[in-house]
Coordinates of N, CA and C in Angstrom, one line a residue:
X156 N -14.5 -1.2 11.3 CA -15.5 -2.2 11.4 C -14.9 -3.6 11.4
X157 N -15.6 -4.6 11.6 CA -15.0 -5.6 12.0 C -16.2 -6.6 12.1
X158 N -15.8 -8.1 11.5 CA -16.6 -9.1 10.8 C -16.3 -10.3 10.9
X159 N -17.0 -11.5 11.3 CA -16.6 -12.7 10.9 C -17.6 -13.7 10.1
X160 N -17.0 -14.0 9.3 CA -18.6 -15.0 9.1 C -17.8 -16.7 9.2
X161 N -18.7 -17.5 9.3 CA -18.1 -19.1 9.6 C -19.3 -19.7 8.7
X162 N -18.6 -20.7 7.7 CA -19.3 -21.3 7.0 C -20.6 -22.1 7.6
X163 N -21.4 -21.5 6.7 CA -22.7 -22.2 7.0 C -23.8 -21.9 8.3
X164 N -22.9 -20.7 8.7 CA -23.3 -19.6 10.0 C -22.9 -21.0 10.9
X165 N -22.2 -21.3 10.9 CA -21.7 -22.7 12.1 C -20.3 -22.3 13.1
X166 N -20.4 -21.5 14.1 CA -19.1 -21.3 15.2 C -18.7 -22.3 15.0
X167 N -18.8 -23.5 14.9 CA -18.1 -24.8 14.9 C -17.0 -24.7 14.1
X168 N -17.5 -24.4 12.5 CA -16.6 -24.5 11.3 C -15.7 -23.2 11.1
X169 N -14.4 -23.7 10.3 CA -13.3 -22.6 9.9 C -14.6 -21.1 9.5
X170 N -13.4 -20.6 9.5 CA -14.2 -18.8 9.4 C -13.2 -17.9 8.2
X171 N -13.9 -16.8 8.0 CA -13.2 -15.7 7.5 C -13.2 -14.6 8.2
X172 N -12.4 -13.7 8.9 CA -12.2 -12.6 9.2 C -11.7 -11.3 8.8
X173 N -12.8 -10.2 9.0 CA -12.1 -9.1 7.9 C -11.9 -7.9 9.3
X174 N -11.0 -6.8 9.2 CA -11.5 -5.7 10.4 C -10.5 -4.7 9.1
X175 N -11.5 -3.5 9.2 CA -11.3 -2.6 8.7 C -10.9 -0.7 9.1
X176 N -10.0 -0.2 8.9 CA -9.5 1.0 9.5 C -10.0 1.9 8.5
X177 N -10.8 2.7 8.6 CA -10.5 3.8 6.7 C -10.3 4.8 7.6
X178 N -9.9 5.9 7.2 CA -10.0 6.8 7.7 C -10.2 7.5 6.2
X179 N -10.9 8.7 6.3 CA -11.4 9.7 4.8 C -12.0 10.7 5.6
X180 N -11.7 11.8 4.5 CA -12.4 12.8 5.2 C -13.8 13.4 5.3
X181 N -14.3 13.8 5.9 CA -15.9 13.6 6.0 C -16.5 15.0 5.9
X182 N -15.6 16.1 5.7 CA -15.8 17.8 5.7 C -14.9 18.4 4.6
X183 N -15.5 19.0 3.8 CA -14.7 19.7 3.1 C -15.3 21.0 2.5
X184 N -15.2 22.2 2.4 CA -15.3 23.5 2.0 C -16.4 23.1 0.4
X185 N -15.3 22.4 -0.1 CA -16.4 22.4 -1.4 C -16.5 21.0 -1.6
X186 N -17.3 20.7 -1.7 CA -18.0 19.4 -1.7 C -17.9 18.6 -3.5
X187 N -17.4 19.3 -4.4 CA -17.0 18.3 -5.5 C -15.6 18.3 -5.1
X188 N -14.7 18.8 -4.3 CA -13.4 18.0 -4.4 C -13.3 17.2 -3.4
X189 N -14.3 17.2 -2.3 CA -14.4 16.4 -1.0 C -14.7 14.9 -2.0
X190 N -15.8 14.8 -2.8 CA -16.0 13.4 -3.5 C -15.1 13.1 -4.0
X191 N -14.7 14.1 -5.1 CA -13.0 13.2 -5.9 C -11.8 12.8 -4.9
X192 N -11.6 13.6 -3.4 CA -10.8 13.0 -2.7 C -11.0 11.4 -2.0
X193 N -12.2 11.6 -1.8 CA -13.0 10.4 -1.1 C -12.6 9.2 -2.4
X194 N -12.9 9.6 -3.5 CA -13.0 8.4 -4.5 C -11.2 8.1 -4.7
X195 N -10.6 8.7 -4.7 CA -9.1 8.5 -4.9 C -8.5 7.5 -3.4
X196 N -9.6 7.8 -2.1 CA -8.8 7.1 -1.5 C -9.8 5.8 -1.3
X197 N -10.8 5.8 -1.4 CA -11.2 4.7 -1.8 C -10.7 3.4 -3.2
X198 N -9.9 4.0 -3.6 CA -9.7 3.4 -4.4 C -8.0 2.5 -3.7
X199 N -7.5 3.4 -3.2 CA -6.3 3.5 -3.0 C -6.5 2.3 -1.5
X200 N -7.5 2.2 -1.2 CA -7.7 1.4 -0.1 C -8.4 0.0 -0.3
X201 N -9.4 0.0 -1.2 CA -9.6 -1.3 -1.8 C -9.6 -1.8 -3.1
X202 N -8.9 -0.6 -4.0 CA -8.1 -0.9 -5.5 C -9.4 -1.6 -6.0
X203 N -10.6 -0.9 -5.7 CA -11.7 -1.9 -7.0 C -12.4 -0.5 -7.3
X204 N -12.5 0.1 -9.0 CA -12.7 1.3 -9.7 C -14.1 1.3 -9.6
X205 N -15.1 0.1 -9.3 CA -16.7 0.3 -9.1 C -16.8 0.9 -7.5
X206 N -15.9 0.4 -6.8 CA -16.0 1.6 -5.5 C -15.8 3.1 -5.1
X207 N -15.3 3.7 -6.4 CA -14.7 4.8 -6.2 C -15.8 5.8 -6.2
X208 N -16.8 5.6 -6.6 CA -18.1 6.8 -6.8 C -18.7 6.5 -5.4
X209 N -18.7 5.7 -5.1 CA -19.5 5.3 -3.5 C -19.2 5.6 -2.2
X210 N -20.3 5.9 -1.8 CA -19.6 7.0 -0.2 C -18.8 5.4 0.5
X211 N -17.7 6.1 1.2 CA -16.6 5.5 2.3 C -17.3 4.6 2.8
X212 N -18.5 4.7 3.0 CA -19.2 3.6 3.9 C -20.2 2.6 3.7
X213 N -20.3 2.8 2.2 CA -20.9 1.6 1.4 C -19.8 1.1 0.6
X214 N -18.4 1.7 0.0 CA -17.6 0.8 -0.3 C -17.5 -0.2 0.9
X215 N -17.1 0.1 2.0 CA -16.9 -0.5 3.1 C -17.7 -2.1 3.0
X216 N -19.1 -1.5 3.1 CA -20.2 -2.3 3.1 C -19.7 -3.3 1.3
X217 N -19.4 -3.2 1.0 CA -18.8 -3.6 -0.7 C -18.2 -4.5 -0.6
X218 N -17.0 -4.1 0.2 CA -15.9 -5.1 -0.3 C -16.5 -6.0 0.9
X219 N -16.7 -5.8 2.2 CA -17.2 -6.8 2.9 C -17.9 -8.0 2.4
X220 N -18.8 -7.8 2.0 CA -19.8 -8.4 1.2 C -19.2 -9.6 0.4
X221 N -17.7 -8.7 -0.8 CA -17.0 -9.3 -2.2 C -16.7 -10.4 -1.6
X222 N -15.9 -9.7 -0.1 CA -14.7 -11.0 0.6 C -15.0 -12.2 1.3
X223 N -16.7 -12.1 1.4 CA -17.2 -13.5 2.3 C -17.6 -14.1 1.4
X224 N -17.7 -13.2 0.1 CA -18.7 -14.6 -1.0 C -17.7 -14.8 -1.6
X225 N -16.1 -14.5 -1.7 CA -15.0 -14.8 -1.9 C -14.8 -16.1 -1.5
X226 N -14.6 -15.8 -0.1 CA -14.2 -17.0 0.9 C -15.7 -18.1 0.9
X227 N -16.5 -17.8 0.5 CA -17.4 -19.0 0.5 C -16.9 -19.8 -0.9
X228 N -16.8 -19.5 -1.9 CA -16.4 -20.0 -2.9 C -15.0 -20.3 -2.8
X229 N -14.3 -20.2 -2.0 CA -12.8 -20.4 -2.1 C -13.1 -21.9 -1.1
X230 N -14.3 -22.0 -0.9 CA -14.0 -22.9 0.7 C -14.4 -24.1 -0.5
X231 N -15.8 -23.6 -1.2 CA -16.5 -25.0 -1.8 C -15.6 -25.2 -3.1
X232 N -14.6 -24.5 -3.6 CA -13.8 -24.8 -5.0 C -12.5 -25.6 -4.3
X233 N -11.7 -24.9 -3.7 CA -10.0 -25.1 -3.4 C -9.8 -26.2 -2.0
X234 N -11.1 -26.2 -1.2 CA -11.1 -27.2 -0.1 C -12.5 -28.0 0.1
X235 N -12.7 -28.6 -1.1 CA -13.7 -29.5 -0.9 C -13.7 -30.7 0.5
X236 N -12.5 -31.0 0.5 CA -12.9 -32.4 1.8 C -12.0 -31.3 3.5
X237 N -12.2 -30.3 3.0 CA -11.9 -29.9 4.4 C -12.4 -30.4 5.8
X238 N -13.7 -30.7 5.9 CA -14.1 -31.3 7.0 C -13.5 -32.7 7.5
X239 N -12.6 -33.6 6.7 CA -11.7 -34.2 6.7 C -10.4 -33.8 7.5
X240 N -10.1 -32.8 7.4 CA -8.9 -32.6 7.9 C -8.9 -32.4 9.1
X241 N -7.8 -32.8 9.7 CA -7.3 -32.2 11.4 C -7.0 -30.9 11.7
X242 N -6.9 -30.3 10.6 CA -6.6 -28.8 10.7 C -7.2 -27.9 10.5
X243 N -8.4 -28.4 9.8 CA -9.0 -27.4 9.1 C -9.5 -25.9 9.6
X244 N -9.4 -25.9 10.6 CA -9.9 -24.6 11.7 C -8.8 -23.5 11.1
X245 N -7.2 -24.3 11.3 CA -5.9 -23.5 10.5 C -5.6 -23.0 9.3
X246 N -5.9 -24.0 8.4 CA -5.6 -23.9 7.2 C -7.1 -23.1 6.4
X247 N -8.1 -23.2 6.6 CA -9.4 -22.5 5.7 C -10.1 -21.6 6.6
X248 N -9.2 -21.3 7.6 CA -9.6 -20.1 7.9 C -9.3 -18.8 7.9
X249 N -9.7 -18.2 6.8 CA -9.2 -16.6 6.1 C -9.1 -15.2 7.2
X250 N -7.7 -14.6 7.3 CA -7.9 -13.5 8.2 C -7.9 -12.1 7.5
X251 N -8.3 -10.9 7.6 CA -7.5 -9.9 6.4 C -7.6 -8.9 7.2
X252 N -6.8 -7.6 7.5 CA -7.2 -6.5 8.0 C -6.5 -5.6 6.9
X253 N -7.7 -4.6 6.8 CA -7.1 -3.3 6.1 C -6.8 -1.9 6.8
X254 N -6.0 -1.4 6.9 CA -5.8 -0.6 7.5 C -5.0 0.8 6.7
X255 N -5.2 2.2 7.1 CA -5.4 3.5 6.9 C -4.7 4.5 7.8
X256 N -3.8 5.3 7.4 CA -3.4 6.3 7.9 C -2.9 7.8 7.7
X257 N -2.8 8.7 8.0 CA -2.8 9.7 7.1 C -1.4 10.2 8.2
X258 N 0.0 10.1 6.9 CA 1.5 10.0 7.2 C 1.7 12.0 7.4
X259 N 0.9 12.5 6.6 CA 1.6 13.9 6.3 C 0.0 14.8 5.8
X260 N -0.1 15.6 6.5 CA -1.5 16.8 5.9 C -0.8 18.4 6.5
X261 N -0.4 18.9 5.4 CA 0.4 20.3 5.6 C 0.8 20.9 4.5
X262 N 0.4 22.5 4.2 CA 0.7 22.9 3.0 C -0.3 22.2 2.1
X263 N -1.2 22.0 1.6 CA -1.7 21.6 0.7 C -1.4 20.1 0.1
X264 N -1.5 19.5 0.6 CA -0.4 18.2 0.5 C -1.0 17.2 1.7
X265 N -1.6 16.2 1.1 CA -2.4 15.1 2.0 C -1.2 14.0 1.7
X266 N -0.2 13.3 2.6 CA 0.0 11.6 2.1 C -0.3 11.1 2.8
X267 N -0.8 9.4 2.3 CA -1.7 8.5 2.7 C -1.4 7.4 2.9
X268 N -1.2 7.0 3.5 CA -0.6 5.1 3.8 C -1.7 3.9 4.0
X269 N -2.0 3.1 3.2 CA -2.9 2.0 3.6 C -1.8 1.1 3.7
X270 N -2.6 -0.2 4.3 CA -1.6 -1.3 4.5 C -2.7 -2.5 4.0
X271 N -2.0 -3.7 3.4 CA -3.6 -5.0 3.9 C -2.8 -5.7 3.7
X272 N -3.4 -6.5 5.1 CA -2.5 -8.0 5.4 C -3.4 -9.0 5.3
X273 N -3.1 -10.3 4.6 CA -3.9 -11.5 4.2 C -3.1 -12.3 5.1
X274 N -4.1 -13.3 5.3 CA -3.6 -14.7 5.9 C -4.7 -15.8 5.1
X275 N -4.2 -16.6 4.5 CA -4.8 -17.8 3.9 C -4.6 -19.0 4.4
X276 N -4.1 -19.4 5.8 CA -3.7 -20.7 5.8 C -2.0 -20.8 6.1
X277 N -1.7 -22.3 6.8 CA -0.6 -22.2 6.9 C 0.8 -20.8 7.1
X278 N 1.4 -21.2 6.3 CA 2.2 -19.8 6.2 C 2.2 -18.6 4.9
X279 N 0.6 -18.5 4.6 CA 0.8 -17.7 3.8 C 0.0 -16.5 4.1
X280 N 0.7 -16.0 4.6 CA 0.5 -14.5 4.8 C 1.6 -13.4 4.6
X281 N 0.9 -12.2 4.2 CA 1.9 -10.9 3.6 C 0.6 -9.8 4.1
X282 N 2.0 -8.5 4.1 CA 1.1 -7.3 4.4 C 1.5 -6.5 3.5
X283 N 0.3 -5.7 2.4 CA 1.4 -4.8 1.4 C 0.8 -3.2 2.1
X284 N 1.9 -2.4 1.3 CA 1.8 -1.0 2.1 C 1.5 -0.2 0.5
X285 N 0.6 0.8 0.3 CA 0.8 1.8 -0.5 C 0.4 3.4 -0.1
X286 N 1.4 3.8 -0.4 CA 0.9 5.7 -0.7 C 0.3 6.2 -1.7
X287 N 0.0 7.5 -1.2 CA -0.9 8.0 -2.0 C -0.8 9.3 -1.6
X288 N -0.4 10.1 -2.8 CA -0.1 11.8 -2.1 C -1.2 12.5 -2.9
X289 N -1.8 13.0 -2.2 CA -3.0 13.9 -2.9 C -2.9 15.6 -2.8
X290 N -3.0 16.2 -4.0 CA -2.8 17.8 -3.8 C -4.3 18.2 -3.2
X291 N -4.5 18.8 -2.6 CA -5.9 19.6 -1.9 C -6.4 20.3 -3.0
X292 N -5.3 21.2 -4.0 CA -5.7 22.2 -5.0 C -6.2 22.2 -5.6
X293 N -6.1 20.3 -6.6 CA -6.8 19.9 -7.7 C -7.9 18.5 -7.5
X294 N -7.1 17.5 -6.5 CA -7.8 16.8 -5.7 C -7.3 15.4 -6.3
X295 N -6.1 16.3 -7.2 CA -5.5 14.7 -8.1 C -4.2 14.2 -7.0
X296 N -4.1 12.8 -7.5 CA -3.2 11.9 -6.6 C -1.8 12.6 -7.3
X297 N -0.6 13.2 -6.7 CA 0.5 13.4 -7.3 C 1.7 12.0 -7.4
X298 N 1.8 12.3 -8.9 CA 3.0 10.8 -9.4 C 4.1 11.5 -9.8
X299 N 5.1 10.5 -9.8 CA 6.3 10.8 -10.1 C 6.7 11.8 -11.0
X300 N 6.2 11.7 -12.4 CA 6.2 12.8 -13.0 C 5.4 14.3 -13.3
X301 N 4.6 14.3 -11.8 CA 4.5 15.5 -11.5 C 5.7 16.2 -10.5
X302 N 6.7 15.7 -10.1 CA 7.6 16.6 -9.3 C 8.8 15.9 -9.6
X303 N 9.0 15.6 -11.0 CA 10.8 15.3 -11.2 C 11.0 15.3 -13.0
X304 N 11.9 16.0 -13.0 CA 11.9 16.2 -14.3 C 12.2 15.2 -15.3
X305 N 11.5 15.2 -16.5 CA 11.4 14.3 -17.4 C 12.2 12.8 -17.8
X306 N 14.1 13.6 -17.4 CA 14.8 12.4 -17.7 C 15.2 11.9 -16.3
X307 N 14.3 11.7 -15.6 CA 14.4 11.3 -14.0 C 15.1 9.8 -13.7
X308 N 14.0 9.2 -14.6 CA 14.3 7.4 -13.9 C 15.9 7.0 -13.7
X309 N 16.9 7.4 -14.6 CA 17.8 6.4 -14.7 C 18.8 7.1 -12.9
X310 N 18.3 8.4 -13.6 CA 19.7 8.7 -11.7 C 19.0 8.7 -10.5
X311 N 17.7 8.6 -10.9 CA 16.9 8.3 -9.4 C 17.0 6.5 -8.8
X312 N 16.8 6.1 -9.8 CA 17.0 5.0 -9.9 C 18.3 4.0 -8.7
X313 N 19.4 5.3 -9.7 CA 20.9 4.7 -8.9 C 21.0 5.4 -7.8
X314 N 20.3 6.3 -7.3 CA 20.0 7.2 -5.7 C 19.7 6.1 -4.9
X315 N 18.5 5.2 -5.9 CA 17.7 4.3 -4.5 C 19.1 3.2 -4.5
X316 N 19.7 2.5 -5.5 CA 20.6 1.7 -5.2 C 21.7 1.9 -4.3
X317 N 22.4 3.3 -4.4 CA 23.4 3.6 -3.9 C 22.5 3.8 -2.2
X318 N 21.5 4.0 -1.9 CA 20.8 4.6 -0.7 C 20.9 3.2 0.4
X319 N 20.1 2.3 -0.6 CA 20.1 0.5 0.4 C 21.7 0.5 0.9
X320 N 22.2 0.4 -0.4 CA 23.7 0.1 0.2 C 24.4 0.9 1.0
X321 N 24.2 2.2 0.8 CA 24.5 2.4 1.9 C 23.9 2.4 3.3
X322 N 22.6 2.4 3.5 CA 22.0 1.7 4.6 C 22.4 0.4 5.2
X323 N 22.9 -0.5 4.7 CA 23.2 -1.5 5.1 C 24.6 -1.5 5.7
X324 N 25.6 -0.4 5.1 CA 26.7 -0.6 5.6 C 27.4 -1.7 4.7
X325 N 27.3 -1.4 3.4 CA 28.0 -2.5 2.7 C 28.9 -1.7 1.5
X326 N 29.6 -2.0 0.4 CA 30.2 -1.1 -0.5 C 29.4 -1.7 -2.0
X327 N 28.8 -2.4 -2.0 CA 28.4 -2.8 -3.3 C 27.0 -3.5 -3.1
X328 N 25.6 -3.1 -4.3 CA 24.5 -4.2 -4.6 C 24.4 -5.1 -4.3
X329 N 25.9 -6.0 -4.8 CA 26.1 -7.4 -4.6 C 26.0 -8.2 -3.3
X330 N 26.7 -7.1 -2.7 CA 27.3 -7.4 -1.0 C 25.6 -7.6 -0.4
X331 N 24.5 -7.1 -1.2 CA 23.3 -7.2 -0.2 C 22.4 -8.7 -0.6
X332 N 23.2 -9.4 -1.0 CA 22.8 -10.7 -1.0 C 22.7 -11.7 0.3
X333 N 23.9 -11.6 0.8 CA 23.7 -12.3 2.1 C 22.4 -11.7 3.2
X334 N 22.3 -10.7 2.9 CA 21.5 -9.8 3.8 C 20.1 -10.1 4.0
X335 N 19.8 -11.0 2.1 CA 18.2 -11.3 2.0 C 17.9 -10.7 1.1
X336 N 19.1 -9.8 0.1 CA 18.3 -8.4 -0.7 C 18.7 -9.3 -1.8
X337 N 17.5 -8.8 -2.7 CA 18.0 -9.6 -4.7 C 18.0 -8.2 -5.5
X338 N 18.7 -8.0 -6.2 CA 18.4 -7.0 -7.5 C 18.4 -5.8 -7.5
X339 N 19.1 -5.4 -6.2 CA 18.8 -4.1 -5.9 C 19.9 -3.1 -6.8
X340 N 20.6 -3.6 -7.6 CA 21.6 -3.1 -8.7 C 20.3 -2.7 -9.4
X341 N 19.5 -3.6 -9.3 CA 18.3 -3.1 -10.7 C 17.0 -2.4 -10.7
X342 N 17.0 -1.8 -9.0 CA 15.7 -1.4 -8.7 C 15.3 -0.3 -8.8
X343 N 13.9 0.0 -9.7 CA 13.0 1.1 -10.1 C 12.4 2.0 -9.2
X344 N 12.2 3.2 -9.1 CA 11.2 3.9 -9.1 C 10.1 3.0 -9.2
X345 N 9.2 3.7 -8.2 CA 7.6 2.1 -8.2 C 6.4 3.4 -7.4
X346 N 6.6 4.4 -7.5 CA 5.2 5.2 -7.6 C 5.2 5.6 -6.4
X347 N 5.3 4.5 -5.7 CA 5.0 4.1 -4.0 C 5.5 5.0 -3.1
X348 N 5.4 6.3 -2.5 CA 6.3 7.3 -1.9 C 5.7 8.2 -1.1
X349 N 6.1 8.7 0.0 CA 5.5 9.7 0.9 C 5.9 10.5 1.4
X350 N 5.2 11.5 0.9 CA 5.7 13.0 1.7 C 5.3 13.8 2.5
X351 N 6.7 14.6 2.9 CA 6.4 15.4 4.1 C 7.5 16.6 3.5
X352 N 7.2 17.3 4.9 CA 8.0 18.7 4.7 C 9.5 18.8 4.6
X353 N 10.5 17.5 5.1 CA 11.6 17.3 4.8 C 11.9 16.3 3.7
X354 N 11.2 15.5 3.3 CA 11.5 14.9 1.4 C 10.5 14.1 1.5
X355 N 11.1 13.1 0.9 CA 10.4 11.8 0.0 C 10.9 10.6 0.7
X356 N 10.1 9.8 0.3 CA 10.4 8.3 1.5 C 9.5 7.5 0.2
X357 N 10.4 6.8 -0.2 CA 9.8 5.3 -1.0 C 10.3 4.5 -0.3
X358 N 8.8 3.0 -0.5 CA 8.7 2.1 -0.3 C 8.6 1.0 -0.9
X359 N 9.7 -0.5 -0.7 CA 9.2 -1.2 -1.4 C 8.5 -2.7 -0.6
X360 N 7.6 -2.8 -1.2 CA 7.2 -4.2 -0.1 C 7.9 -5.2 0.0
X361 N 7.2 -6.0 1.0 CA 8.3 -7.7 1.0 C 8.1 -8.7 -0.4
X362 N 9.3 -9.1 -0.4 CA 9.2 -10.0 -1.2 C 9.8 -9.0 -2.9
X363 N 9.4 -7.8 -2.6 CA 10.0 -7.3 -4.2 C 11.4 -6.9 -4.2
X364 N 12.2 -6.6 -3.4 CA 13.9 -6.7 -3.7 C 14.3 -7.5 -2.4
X365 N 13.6 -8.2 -2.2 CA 14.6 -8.8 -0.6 C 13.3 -10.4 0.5
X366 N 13.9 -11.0 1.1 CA 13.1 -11.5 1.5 C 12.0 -11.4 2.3
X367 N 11.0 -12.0 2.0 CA 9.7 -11.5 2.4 C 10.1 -11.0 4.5
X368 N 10.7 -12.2 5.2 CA 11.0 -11.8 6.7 C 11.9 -10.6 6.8
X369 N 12.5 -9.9 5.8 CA 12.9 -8.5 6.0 C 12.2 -7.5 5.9
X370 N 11.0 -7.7 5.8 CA 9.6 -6.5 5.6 C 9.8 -5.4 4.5
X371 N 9.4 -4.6 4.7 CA 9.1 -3.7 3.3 C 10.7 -2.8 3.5
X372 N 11.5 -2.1 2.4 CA 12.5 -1.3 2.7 C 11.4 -0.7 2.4
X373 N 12.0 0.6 3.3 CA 12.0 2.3 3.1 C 13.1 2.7 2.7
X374 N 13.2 3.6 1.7 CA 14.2 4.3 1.2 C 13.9 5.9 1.0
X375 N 14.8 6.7 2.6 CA 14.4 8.1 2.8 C 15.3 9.0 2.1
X376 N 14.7 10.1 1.5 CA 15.6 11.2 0.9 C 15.2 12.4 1.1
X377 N 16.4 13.6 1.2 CA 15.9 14.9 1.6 C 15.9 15.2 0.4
X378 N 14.8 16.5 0.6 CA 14.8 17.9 -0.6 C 16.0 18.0 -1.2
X379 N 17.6 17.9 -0.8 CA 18.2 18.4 -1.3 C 19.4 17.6 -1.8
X380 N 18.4 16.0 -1.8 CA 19.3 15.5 -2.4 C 18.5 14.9 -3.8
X381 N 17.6 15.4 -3.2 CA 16.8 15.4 -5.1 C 16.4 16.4 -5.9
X382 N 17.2 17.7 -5.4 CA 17.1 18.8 -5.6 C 17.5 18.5 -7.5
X383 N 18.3 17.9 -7.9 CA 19.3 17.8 -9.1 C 17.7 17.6 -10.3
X384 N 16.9 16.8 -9.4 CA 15.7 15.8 -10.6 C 14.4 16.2 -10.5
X385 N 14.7 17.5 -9.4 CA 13.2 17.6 -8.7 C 12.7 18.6 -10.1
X386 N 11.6 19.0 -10.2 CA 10.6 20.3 -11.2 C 10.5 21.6 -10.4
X387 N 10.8 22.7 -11.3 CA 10.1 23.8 -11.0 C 8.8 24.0 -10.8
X388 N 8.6 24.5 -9.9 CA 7.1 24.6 -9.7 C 6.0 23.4 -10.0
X389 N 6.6 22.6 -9.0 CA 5.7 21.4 -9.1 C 4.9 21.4 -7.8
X390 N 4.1 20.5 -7.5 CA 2.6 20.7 -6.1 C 3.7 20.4 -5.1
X391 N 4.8 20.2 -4.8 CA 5.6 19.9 -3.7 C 6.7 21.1 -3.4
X392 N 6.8 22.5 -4.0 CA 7.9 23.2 -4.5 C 8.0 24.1 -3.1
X393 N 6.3 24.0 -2.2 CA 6.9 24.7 -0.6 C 7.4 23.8 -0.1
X394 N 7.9 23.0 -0.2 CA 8.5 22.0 0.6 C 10.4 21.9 0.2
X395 N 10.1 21.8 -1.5 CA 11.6 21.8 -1.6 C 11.9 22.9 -2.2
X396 N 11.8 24.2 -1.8 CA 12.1 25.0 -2.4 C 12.9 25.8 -4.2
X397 N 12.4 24.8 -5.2 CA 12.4 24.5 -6.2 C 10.9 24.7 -7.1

């Protein structure tokens, strides 16, 4: 779906624009885990917990709604003399698209990729990405400590460091400073991950280890290099055979 509103219903004046992608599934065998799925990705797509009980298409109708009486109040608090300005068409006029994708559905095993990109003005705009791996069997979102064993964080941890650097082609953390990267000596596990039948792929957005114009890293790993951290019989175990 797709929306504009302009203050004061005036095509003349700055606007807000929203366009929206969901995709969710609209069929399911048993119809209480079709809703808990629906509510997990609703959530996962507009991160507000009063949306989650609500069919896919009145959240929709929801946040639409939040984001124009957002931007009406953003217009009369934060830019009072806008109609003053020479620019104001550029600067107070709000763009956002959300967007939905479904990365992996195989084996019992849904992952989910939303994206949402804001524009506020001048140069402020960012697009963040999150996953969302959902088991079919129980209908719960699977987290890190459902498929890696307890003392995971500290060597996974140095997997993803050792992983950048060597993506980059460099011999040390350090070395990824000129590159645009910060702190990647120090960077976490962050939930953020997607799977498929050959591993795991975490993500981190712009702006969290590196500069915002180098976009989000991906950081991919096979089954069998996390074979060391992975769980016995965890919801991913036809995949890595573990």
């Amino acid at each position: 779906m797709s929306k504009i509103y302009h203050l004061d219903n005036d095509s003349t004046k700055p606007s807000c624009s929203i366009k929206i992608n969901y995709i969710f599934p609209a069929k399911y065998g048993d119809s209480i885990m079709l809703a808990k799925i629906q509510k997990e990705f609703n959530y996962a797509l507009f991160e507000d917990e009063s949306s989650e009980s609500l069919s896919p298409a009145n959240a929709v109708d929801k946040y639409v709604t939040n984001y124009i009486a957002n931007y009406k109040e953003a217009a009369q608090v934060q830019f009072p003399d806008w109609e003053s300005s020479e620019d104001s068409e550029d600067y107070f006029s709000f763009y956002k698209t959300l967007n939905s994708q479904v990365l992996f559905d195989k084996g019992g095993i849904v992952s989910y990729q939303t994206s949402s990109m804001d524009f506020k003005g001048g140069a402020n705009s960012s697009t963040f990405y999150k996953n969302v791996n959902i088991d079919l069997k129980t209908g719960n979102v699977i987290t890190e400590k459902d498929i890696f064993i307890p003392e995971y964080k500290k060597l996974l941890n140095t997997m993803l460091t050792d992983k950048i650097v060597a993506q980059n082609n460099v011999k040390t953390a350090e070395d990824l400073l000129e590159f645009g990267y910060w702190g990647i000596e120090d960077i976490a596990a962050n939930n953020n991950f997607s799977i498929d039948d050959n591993g795991i792929t975490y993500l981190f957005n712009q702006g969290e280890y590196s500069a915002p114009s180098l976009g989000p890293i991906k950081v991919p790993f096979t089954y069998s290099e996390l074979y060391p951290i992975l769980k016995d019989n965890s919801p991913i175990s036809s995949f890595s055979g573990k």
